[in-house]
Structures are given as structure tokens and as C-alpha cells.
Amino acid sequence: MTKNEIPYKPLWPSWKEATTFPSLSKNLRVDVAVIGAGITGLTAAYHLAKAGMKVAVLEQSQIGAGTTGHSTGNLYAPVDESTHSMDDKHNFHIRQLVTLSRIKAIDAIEQNIKLFGMDCGFKRVPFYLFSTQEDKNHQKKIERETRALDHAGLKIQNEAPNFPYQYTSMLALENQAQFNPLQYLQQFASIITDNNCSIYENTQVLDVEKGQSSVLKTSKEMIKAEKVIMATHTPKGVYGAHAKMETFREFALAGKVKQKSPDPGIYWHLQDNRKFSVRSYHGENKAYVIVLGDPYLTGNTSSNSDRINNLQVYLKNHFDIDQFECLWAGQNYKPADHLPYIGTSLTESNIYIATGFSADGLVYGTVAGTLIADMIMGNPNPYIDIYNPSRLTFFASAKRTAKENVRVLSNLAKTAFAPVDEKAFHDIKPGDGKITHIDSRTVAAYREPSGNMVAVSAICPHLGCQVRWNGEERSWDCPCHGSRFSASGEVLEGPAYQGLQPIKLTTKKKNKPSPDRKPDR
Ligand code: FES
């Protein structure tokens, strides 16, 4: 099966009783408006509604269609960037609190599942970081991570029974967890909907008018809210946090195994200069292995066929794969100092942001939803300061911030001064997209499989960078802060509120010969 034939969607089967929610059909006034019905938004809405606040959750698509539903469902205390990478950025006390907040988030998910009797395959499993190569760098990395996790109070082991790989070095950590993130969200959404909390799907917020109360504008209706939570993975609009993060995408591939899949666990495999994250999943009497790896900067490459091929080779080399079942990708925002930004925005005290989760969105989303709800309710929370978006860690974050800003500026410069590609549309094959130039405008042109052309402005409406074609996902991706748009220009994710501006295409007719002009001989 080639990569083009693998269905492009996450593996997760829906919860059998999943319901749909209406779109917003009247103006509302609420205490708190939550933009985004992922794990961050629903966790915050749950706590706030339980405390008696009037909450509205606005989801531009459907529950689970965003980042949470595109995750791999792994819940772990060590951080994605590696816990030891925080050693020179944050003191011992902060590192301990970060680990503790993550452990508590996993516990909170488990408690919700037990409390509400949710059926989402939650299971406590071990976490492993290992190498199968005689590689000194890998060994050093695993040793440093062992020390960092040990300092953070976690009980590390260096062996594991029934390990599915021949490892050269390894650390094991018991009592981490896995679940089906889509089923968790779908059940959570049904549970939290009551008189205090309403959820609206297919309701895209187009702007937030800031003030003492904020006004959220959708295509027709409006919501007036005392507080707004941007639970959109990265805040919508323009915020300082955007300049302090790099945006990555990463493909995940699920293969159905012929016989036995590895024992449940979170397997982080260091191989050459990459890290592959592997887990098994059982659903509908089938066994799967999922691999995720090799992230790339969003909007910085137009072909990822090598990456996808690497994932296929990885699964085939390590497991008895019957067929590749699903392929999908998720986005993550890496913060400059390796800690998320969770709390009030720097400029508006009634707007709350939650971003910079790296690839740890399920755990940090739960941390964020709880923390923001506590802030709004005035409850004490020990993690407010460490995740505060205004924290002063200039020296810790200067390197990544500087690198990111240079990249953004160079992309802006290309928008204004890059040479124009004047190849005609007939070069664009069905299903393909290309940046080209029409009437002095930089145009993102896409040919639908039917042959029909669609053209939109190639300039990202967020802050003006030029988008790039993403061939595998058929989307226009912005390299500056990760806004993504469908092939026809609608917002998929990222900080942009508006889609790419449509451009009307006309077919030029050949000039008729002038009546007084003599015919050519
Ligand atoms: Fe910021 Fe495109 S996402 S300019």
C-alpha cells in the first residue's frame, strides 16, 4: 500500500453514543466563553460550570476534530523535550513542580473516567526511553534523563520484562497511562453539558472585541463574556507568546499487526538522530501499532514523503505488519524555555491563554484547563507562577526566540521581495497546489481532483507571511506561527481568525480581429 492509499485520518474509533451539538443560533451572555472544545477547553468548562458559572464552549468544527483527537493518547510525566533539557533553564523547585503538575493531571483524567464511568480504554502502562544502537549520545541522554526524573521524585528502573526490542540502554517508569483521546473528549462533552454549560459545534469565532467584557463574533451571532479562554492550542489573534514558540508538525502512522502487538506501554525509541514514539492499541478485535516521529517546522517543506516512508519502514522493520491502516498529523508549539504559557494574556486580564504544550498536549491541556478555572474562580493553585505567560526567563528563552524571530522576518521579507513564479495554472495537476502570480498578487492556487481551479491569496491574514503548500495534507501552511488553511482557504488551525482571501478567476477570451483590419495572408 502506498502512502497515498492509506486513509488520512486518526485511528481512533468514536464513542458509540457520541452526539453532535448545535451551532450557535442566538446571541448569548455568559460568565466565561471558551474557544475550542479540546481537552483544555472542556476541562476548564467542567470546573467552571461545576462551580456555578455560566459557560459557553465554541468549537469551530466537531468535538475531537482538533489537536486532542489527533494525539496518540499517551499520558506521561516526563516532558517531550526531555526532562533534563530543563536543567539549565529552570531551578530544581520549578522542575519538581512541573513533574508534579503532570502527575496530577494524569490522576485527574483517571478520576474523571472513574467518576463518570467513561469507556475510553484508559490503562496504566509503563513508559520507556531506550536505544537499540551502541551509541554514546543515546546512552548519555538516557543517563541524564534517568537522573532528571529521579531528582523529580520518580522511581526509575533499568530493565523491563517482555520488552519488544533488543535494547542497549533503557529507562522504565511505571504507572503512566494511555487511552483513546477522542472517546474521552466525546464522553466528557456529553457529561459537562447542563444548564450551566452549553457547547456549540461548527461555530467559528471570527473576532474577539476586547474590553471589560469581551464580545465574541461568529458569522451571525455574538457572545458577550466576562472572561474568555483561548483553548485553541495557540491563541487566536496576536499575542506575545507567538513570538516565543516554534511550530512543528509530526506524522503518525498506524499499522494493523498480523499476530501480537507489543505489550501496552509508551515506547520512546532513540534511533540515529530521531525519536520515534510507539504504542499499541486494541480496538474492534484488531491489534495495531502506532508510530509517531520526525517532526518538521510547519510551512517549511512542501513534501514529506520521505518522513512518511521512514515511518512505514520503521513499522515494517520492527513489527509484523499486515497493512497500514491510518495516517495523520498533529501540530505542536514548542515554547522558548520548554514550559507552556498558561494564564492571563499580557495585555488583557480577562483573556486567558494556554499554549506551548510541545507534544504533551493531553497532559498540559488538563493542567491548563484546571489552572485557568482556578484563576477565574480565585482558587489557589501552586502552578500559576511557573506557567505564567509573563514569566521572566529572558535568558533561558533568548536563543529559540531569536531563531524564531529571524525565521519570521525572513518569511515576511520573501512575501515582499521574492521573485515571482509565473508558471501558468496548467502546470498544476489535479489534487496539487502551487504558489504563483496573477495580476501582481501572490496567489495560492489549487486544482481540485475534478480539474476545477481554486485560487486564494497566499498571504496569511494573521501577520502577513506567505503560506506554503502541504502536499500530503492538501493544505496551505504558514511558516511563521502555524496557521493552516484548507486547499480552498478556510482556517484549519493556528492563530489566524480569517481564511485566505478568495481570488476570482476569469478566463480570458481571445481578442476578435478588428473589422477594419485586413485578414492575415
Ligand atoms: Fe502568523 Fe501566518 S500564522 S503570519
XYZ file of C-alpha atoms and ligand atoms in Angstrom:
525
model
C 0.000 0.000 0.000
C 1.496 3.383 -0.936
C 1.236 6.380 1.321
C -1.385 7.890 -0.983
C -3.672 4.917 -0.406
C -3.514 4.998 3.396
C -6.673 6.690 4.705
C -5.740 10.117 6.023
C -7.442 10.220 9.445
C -6.646 9.399 13.068
C -7.067 5.762 14.078
C -9.440 6.422 16.989
C -12.923 4.930 16.729
C -15.663 7.203 18.068
C -17.520 6.573 21.299
C -20.613 4.534 20.361
C -23.014 7.114 21.801
C -21.220 10.222 20.553
C -23.655 13.063 19.967
C -23.470 16.221 17.959
C -24.019 19.691 19.354
C -25.900 22.541 17.669
C -24.203 25.593 16.237
C -24.760 28.936 17.955
C -28.124 30.325 16.822
C -28.760 33.252 19.177
C -26.845 35.968 20.975
C -25.737 34.955 24.458
C -24.336 36.477 27.586
C -22.139 34.235 29.745
C -19.608 34.417 32.545
C -16.959 32.557 30.567
C -16.662 31.841 26.848
C -14.291 29.017 25.955
C -12.973 28.971 22.386
C -12.085 25.397 21.469
C -13.570 22.093 22.651
C -10.353 20.141 23.029
C -9.083 18.765 26.332
C -8.073 22.237 27.616
C -11.420 23.837 26.875
C -13.590 21.002 28.176
C -11.530 20.612 31.361
C -11.865 24.330 32.126
C -15.578 24.333 31.242
C -16.184 21.334 33.514
C -14.642 23.004 36.586
C -16.260 26.391 35.942
C -19.754 25.033 35.299
C -19.490 22.803 38.357
C -18.776 25.930 40.411
C -21.972 27.527 39.102
C -20.604 29.755 36.350
C -22.440 30.185 33.067
C -20.133 28.806 30.368
C -20.346 28.553 26.571
C -17.863 26.422 24.620
C -17.454 27.315 20.946
C -15.906 24.735 18.633
C -15.203 25.670 15.016
C -15.574 22.086 13.879
C -16.614 18.969 15.855
C -15.584 17.604 19.233
C -12.270 15.823 18.776
C -11.588 17.139 15.277
C -8.704 19.262 16.539
C -5.384 18.512 18.153
C -6.676 16.340 21.018
C -8.296 13.902 18.593
C -5.061 13.851 16.554
C -2.875 12.926 19.523
C -1.639 9.412 20.266
C -3.395 9.152 23.633
C -0.211 8.836 25.695
C -0.104 10.345 29.199
C 3.311 10.598 30.855
C 5.162 12.625 33.477
C 8.475 13.142 31.584
C 8.298 16.098 29.203
C 8.504 15.701 25.419
C 11.640 17.791 25.082
C 13.210 15.586 27.805
C 13.033 16.470 31.460
C 16.796 17.059 31.652
C 16.535 19.737 28.921
C 15.009 21.962 31.617
C 18.093 21.588 33.860
C 19.802 24.755 32.649
C 16.573 26.712 32.201
C 14.692 26.252 35.451
C 15.673 25.625 39.017
C 15.152 22.395 40.888
C 11.963 23.591 42.597
C 10.291 24.502 39.293
C 11.299 21.207 37.682
C 9.768 19.314 40.564
C 6.543 21.333 40.354
C 6.306 20.744 36.604
C 6.579 16.983 37.122
C 4.091 17.071 39.969
C 1.580 19.075 37.929
C 1.838 16.491 35.158
C 1.371 13.539 37.510
C -1.686 15.232 38.994
C -3.111 15.857 35.520
C -2.901 12.146 34.681
C -4.539 11.342 38.021
C -7.299 13.886 37.291
C -8.063 12.265 33.928
C -8.246 8.869 35.608
C -10.539 10.238 38.336
C -12.903 11.747 35.737
C -13.021 8.438 33.890
C -13.834 6.548 37.096
C -16.245 9.154 38.428
C -18.323 9.287 35.237
C -17.827 5.660 34.199
C -16.280 6.649 30.885
C -15.379 3.941 28.424
C -12.220 5.083 26.636
C -9.686 2.293 27.159
C -7.794 4.079 29.942
C -4.974 1.920 31.237
C -1.959 2.471 33.477
C 1.129 1.454 31.474
C 4.917 1.823 31.719
C 6.901 4.478 29.886
C 10.250 3.593 28.287
C 13.072 5.647 26.825
C 15.578 3.398 25.097
C 18.108 2.884 22.347
C 18.850 -0.228 20.303
C 22.148 1.112 18.995
C 25.621 1.224 20.547
C 25.500 4.991 20.568
C 27.286 7.024 23.249
C 24.986 10.027 22.742
C 21.893 7.917 23.305
C 23.413 6.346 26.367
C 24.356 9.771 27.767
C 20.886 11.111 27.052
C 19.197 8.210 28.822
C 21.535 8.572 31.809
C 20.819 12.293 32.070
C 17.091 11.684 31.773
C 17.272 8.995 34.447
C 18.965 11.460 36.813
C 16.485 14.255 35.999
C 13.450 12.040 36.567
C 14.999 10.623 39.707
C 15.562 14.176 41.042
C 11.964 14.966 40.229
C 10.955 12.147 42.574
C 10.056 9.455 40.020
C 11.019 5.834 40.514
C 13.141 4.726 37.568
C 14.049 1.156 36.574
C 16.609 -0.039 34.058
C 15.045 -3.276 32.956
C 11.717 -4.494 31.665
C 10.268 -7.968 31.134
C 8.794 -8.837 27.708
C 10.454 -5.834 26.137
C 9.749 -5.953 22.394
C 13.154 -4.564 21.328
C 16.763 -5.658 21.842
C 17.844 -2.566 23.732
C 21.350 -1.337 24.511
C 20.279 1.184 27.161
C 16.895 1.931 28.642
C 14.941 3.578 31.416
C 11.499 2.453 32.545
C 8.917 4.365 34.517
C 5.823 2.613 35.838
C 2.312 3.993 36.276
C 1.965 6.236 33.239
C -1.187 5.872 31.139
C -2.888 5.541 27.753
C -6.413 5.997 26.464
C -8.475 6.794 23.389
C -8.426 10.636 23.445
C -11.413 11.003 21.090
C -13.693 8.816 23.205
C -12.599 10.666 26.355
C -13.482 14.030 24.806
C -16.799 12.887 23.361
C -17.951 11.493 26.709
C -16.602 14.467 28.639
C -18.546 16.809 26.328
C -21.805 14.945 26.974
C -21.197 14.888 30.730
C -20.444 18.595 31.190
C -23.378 19.865 29.149
C -26.078 21.084 31.518
C -27.865 24.272 32.466
C -24.590 25.988 33.225
C -22.574 24.776 30.259
C -23.543 24.733 26.608
C -21.404 23.511 23.739
C -21.718 24.776 20.174
C -20.096 22.921 17.295
C -19.489 24.309 13.801
C -19.285 27.754 15.373
C -16.201 29.652 14.329
C -15.190 32.715 16.290
C -14.167 35.373 13.773
C -13.015 38.052 16.193
C -12.871 38.920 19.875
C -13.619 42.526 20.671
C -11.660 43.224 23.824
C -12.915 45.304 26.698
C -14.133 44.971 30.260
C -16.463 42.355 28.847
C -15.401 40.747 25.582
C -17.615 40.300 22.548
C -17.025 37.172 20.517
C -18.218 37.495 16.935
C -19.209 34.498 14.864
C -20.598 34.622 11.340
C -24.081 35.625 12.610
C -24.417 35.592 16.390
C -22.415 37.157 19.189
C -21.493 36.173 22.722
C -20.764 38.673 25.446
C -18.475 37.188 28.099
C -16.835 38.463 31.257
C -13.868 36.150 30.665
C -12.557 34.401 27.576
C -10.397 31.278 27.451
C -8.414 30.745 24.255
C -8.326 26.954 24.373
C -7.283 26.804 20.743
C -3.821 25.247 21.138
C -2.310 28.637 20.275
C -4.289 31.823 20.988
C -6.342 33.362 18.213
C -5.211 36.864 17.230
C -1.865 38.437 18.055
C -0.159 37.589 21.342
C 3.419 37.846 22.581
C 3.556 34.070 23.068
C 3.507 33.613 19.274
C 6.966 35.147 19.038
C 8.323 32.778 21.686
C 7.361 29.493 20.058
C 8.303 27.376 17.071
C 5.543 25.392 15.354
C 6.059 21.775 14.348
C 4.006 19.112 12.627
C 4.525 15.410 13.030
C 3.039 12.418 11.216
C 1.606 9.374 12.957
C 1.101 6.039 11.199
C -0.989 3.116 12.458
C -0.388 -0.411 11.191
C -2.600 -3.438 11.810
C -0.430 -6.274 13.108
C -0.800 -9.870 11.898
C -0.424 -11.544 15.262
C 0.617 -9.951 18.518
C 1.247 -6.291 19.208
C 3.767 -5.200 21.866
C 2.590 -5.101 25.486
C 0.814 -1.846 26.334
C 3.364 0.870 27.016
C 4.746 4.178 25.821
C 7.919 3.366 23.896
C 10.240 6.276 23.052
C 12.889 4.844 20.770
C 16.060 6.852 20.125
C 17.301 5.936 16.681
C 20.119 7.830 14.936
C 19.211 11.471 15.491
C 15.452 10.876 15.802
C 12.993 9.837 18.451
C 10.124 7.529 17.491
C 7.171 7.249 19.848
C 5.446 3.863 19.638
C 2.331 2.427 21.277
C -0.069 -0.416 20.659
C -3.851 -0.149 20.512
C -6.619 -2.746 20.534
C -9.980 -1.844 19.083
C -12.816 -3.677 17.350
C -10.960 -7.015 17.733
C -7.949 -5.732 15.881
C -4.452 -5.012 17.151
C -2.489 -2.007 15.941
C 0.886 -0.380 16.449
C 1.138 3.385 16.120
C 4.405 5.181 15.447
C 4.983 8.927 15.551
C 8.207 10.700 14.777
C 10.425 13.078 12.851
C 8.715 16.459 13.408
C 9.297 19.314 10.959
C 8.722 23.056 11.087
C 5.193 23.821 9.874
C 5.118 25.537 6.489
C 8.782 24.902 5.782
C 8.558 21.978 3.421
C 6.157 21.081 0.652
C 6.818 17.327 0.593
C 7.000 14.925 3.491
C 7.027 11.712 1.516
C 10.430 10.736 2.974
C 9.130 11.201 6.516
C 6.078 9.069 5.844
C 8.214 6.481 4.148
C 10.502 6.375 7.199
C 7.513 5.625 9.428
C 6.442 2.800 7.116
C 9.954 1.350 7.115
C 10.111 1.672 10.914
C 6.894 -0.278 11.456
C 7.832 -2.954 8.923
C 11.311 -3.374 10.420
C 10.070 -3.819 13.965
C 6.615 -5.426 13.771
C 4.706 -7.986 11.760
C 2.515 -5.505 9.896
C -0.484 -6.733 7.941
C -1.367 -3.363 6.469
C -1.097 0.342 7.165
C -4.440 1.477 8.460
C -4.335 5.247 9.041
C -2.002 8.188 8.576
C -2.468 11.562 10.209
C -0.513 14.532 11.522
C -0.660 16.750 14.572
C 0.740 20.168 15.299
C 2.643 21.311 18.348
C 4.026 24.594 19.619
C 7.394 24.467 21.312
C 7.964 27.246 23.829
C 11.264 29.045 24.094
C 12.052 27.915 27.642
C 10.384 24.476 27.404
C 7.437 25.421 29.621
C 3.912 26.174 28.390
C 2.330 29.622 28.653
C -0.826 29.276 30.734
C -2.652 32.176 32.358
C -3.841 35.697 31.645
C -2.724 37.364 28.454
C -0.102 40.086 28.893
C -2.446 42.815 27.678
C -5.975 41.737 28.719
C -6.550 40.477 32.228
C -9.890 38.867 31.291
C -8.455 36.795 28.425
C -6.675 33.547 29.269
C -4.279 31.712 27.006
C -2.939 28.151 27.080
C -0.229 27.273 24.592
C 3.310 25.936 24.143
C 2.454 22.365 25.112
C 5.089 20.818 22.776
C 3.883 17.277 22.042
C 2.423 16.958 25.554
C -0.991 18.443 24.855
C -3.148 15.910 26.701
C -1.313 16.342 29.984
C -0.637 20.065 29.705
C -4.177 20.653 28.384
C -5.512 19.114 31.595
C -3.047 21.161 33.677
C -4.131 24.300 31.783
C -7.890 23.719 31.994
C -7.682 23.204 35.746
C -5.263 26.076 36.350
C -7.259 28.636 34.350
C -10.509 27.561 36.009
C -8.816 28.047 39.410
C -7.598 31.502 38.395
C -11.073 32.548 37.273
C -12.678 31.194 40.440
C -9.984 32.754 42.631
C -8.805 29.384 43.950
C -5.164 28.926 44.939
C -3.146 26.833 42.514
C 0.553 26.032 43.073
C 1.374 26.169 39.358
C 0.164 29.693 38.491
C 3.604 31.299 38.635
C 5.612 28.632 36.835
C 3.346 28.637 33.773
C 2.604 32.384 33.851
C 2.920 33.762 30.283
C 4.675 36.850 31.604
C 7.393 34.910 33.439
C 10.798 36.500 33.105
C 13.018 33.824 31.683
C 14.562 36.010 29.034
C 17.970 34.368 29.127
C 16.514 30.884 29.142
C 14.386 31.571 26.100
C 16.536 34.060 24.203
C 18.100 31.525 21.825
C 14.906 29.961 20.484
C 13.090 33.326 20.449
C 15.884 34.922 18.428
C 15.959 31.966 15.998
C 12.180 32.064 15.592
C 12.063 35.831 15.013
C 14.775 35.672 12.358
C 12.738 32.974 10.579
C 9.541 35.024 10.760
C 11.278 38.131 9.444
C 12.859 36.234 6.584
C 9.452 34.859 5.599
C 7.919 38.326 5.704
C 10.761 39.582 3.549
C 10.112 36.851 0.991
C 6.491 37.958 0.774
C 7.528 41.388 -0.346
C 10.640 40.783 -2.402
C 10.826 37.167 -3.576
C 10.953 36.613 -7.331
C 7.550 35.879 -8.791
C 6.841 32.408 -10.118
C 4.857 32.994 -13.320
C 4.224 29.403 -14.400
C 0.691 29.053 -15.630
C -2.012 27.090 -13.818
C -1.983 24.348 -16.433
C 1.158 23.041 -14.734
C -0.863 22.228 -11.622
C -2.083 18.642 -11.585
C -5.426 17.614 -10.036
C -5.034 17.425 -6.249
C -1.958 19.633 -6.290
C -1.347 23.233 -5.215
C 1.220 25.858 -6.056
C 2.131 29.460 -5.304
C 2.015 31.517 -8.448
C 1.454 35.090 -9.553
C -1.563 36.735 -11.134
C -2.112 40.456 -11.628
C 0.745 41.386 -9.261
C -0.683 39.262 -6.466
C 0.886 36.237 -4.879
C -1.669 33.520 -5.350
C -2.111 30.130 -3.728
C -3.660 28.041 -6.490
C -5.130 24.569 -6.088
C -6.590 22.237 -8.684
C -9.399 20.121 -7.277
C -9.434 16.424 -8.266
C -12.304 17.325 -10.646
C -9.971 19.697 -12.506
C -11.595 22.870 -11.172
C -9.134 25.603 -10.089
C -9.415 27.410 -6.748
C -7.284 30.471 -6.054
C -6.796 32.385 -2.819
C -4.319 34.977 -1.599
C -1.057 33.386 -0.492
C -0.666 35.974 2.256
C -1.551 34.726 5.728
C -4.130 37.088 7.265
C -2.561 36.668 10.707
C 0.584 38.761 10.245
C 1.276 38.655 6.538
C 3.693 35.780 5.916
C 3.422 33.738 2.734
C 1.822 30.316 3.071
C 3.274 27.151 1.573
C 1.594 24.116 0.003
C 1.484 20.982 2.141
C 1.111 18.228 -0.462
C 0.389 15.310 1.878
C -2.360 17.098 3.819
C -3.571 19.294 0.947
C -3.419 22.464 2.991
C -1.750 25.871 2.916
C 0.537 26.179 5.945
C 2.051 29.357 7.315
C 5.702 29.100 8.377
C 5.524 31.999 10.839
C 3.123 30.985 13.624
C 1.489 27.830 12.302
C -1.833 28.996 10.857
C -3.131 26.372 8.451
C -5.789 26.691 5.796
C -7.680 24.181 3.675
C -6.864 23.946 -0.036
C -9.723 26.390 -0.634
C -8.529 28.787 2.072
C -10.686 28.096 5.176
C -8.956 28.258 8.570
C -7.998 24.822 9.887
C -5.937 25.810 12.912
C -3.493 28.355 14.270
C -3.770 31.983 15.344
C -5.479 33.368 12.190
C -9.161 34.213 12.626
C -9.855 34.682 8.933
C -9.253 32.387 5.987
C -7.118 33.172 2.944
C -8.782 35.805 0.807
C -10.549 34.247 -2.205
C -9.458 35.419 -5.655
C -11.883 35.385 -8.516
C -10.603 33.662 -11.617
C -11.656 34.734 -15.065
C -10.966 33.029 -18.360
C -9.512 35.481 -20.833
C -11.130 35.293 -24.253
C -9.007 35.634 -27.394
C -9.280 39.096 -28.991
C -11.547 39.110 -32.022
C -9.871 40.562 -35.167
C -10.844 44.199 -35.695
C -13.407 44.547 -38.549
C -11.276 47.111 -40.477
C -8.135 45.002 -40.127
C -7.223 43.018 -43.199
C -7.019 39.294 -42.637
C -3.525 37.892 -42.406
C -2.383 36.128 -45.508
Fe 1.325 34.354 11.815
Fe 0.797 33.333 9.441
S 0.467 32.451 11.335
S 1.714 35.217 9.876
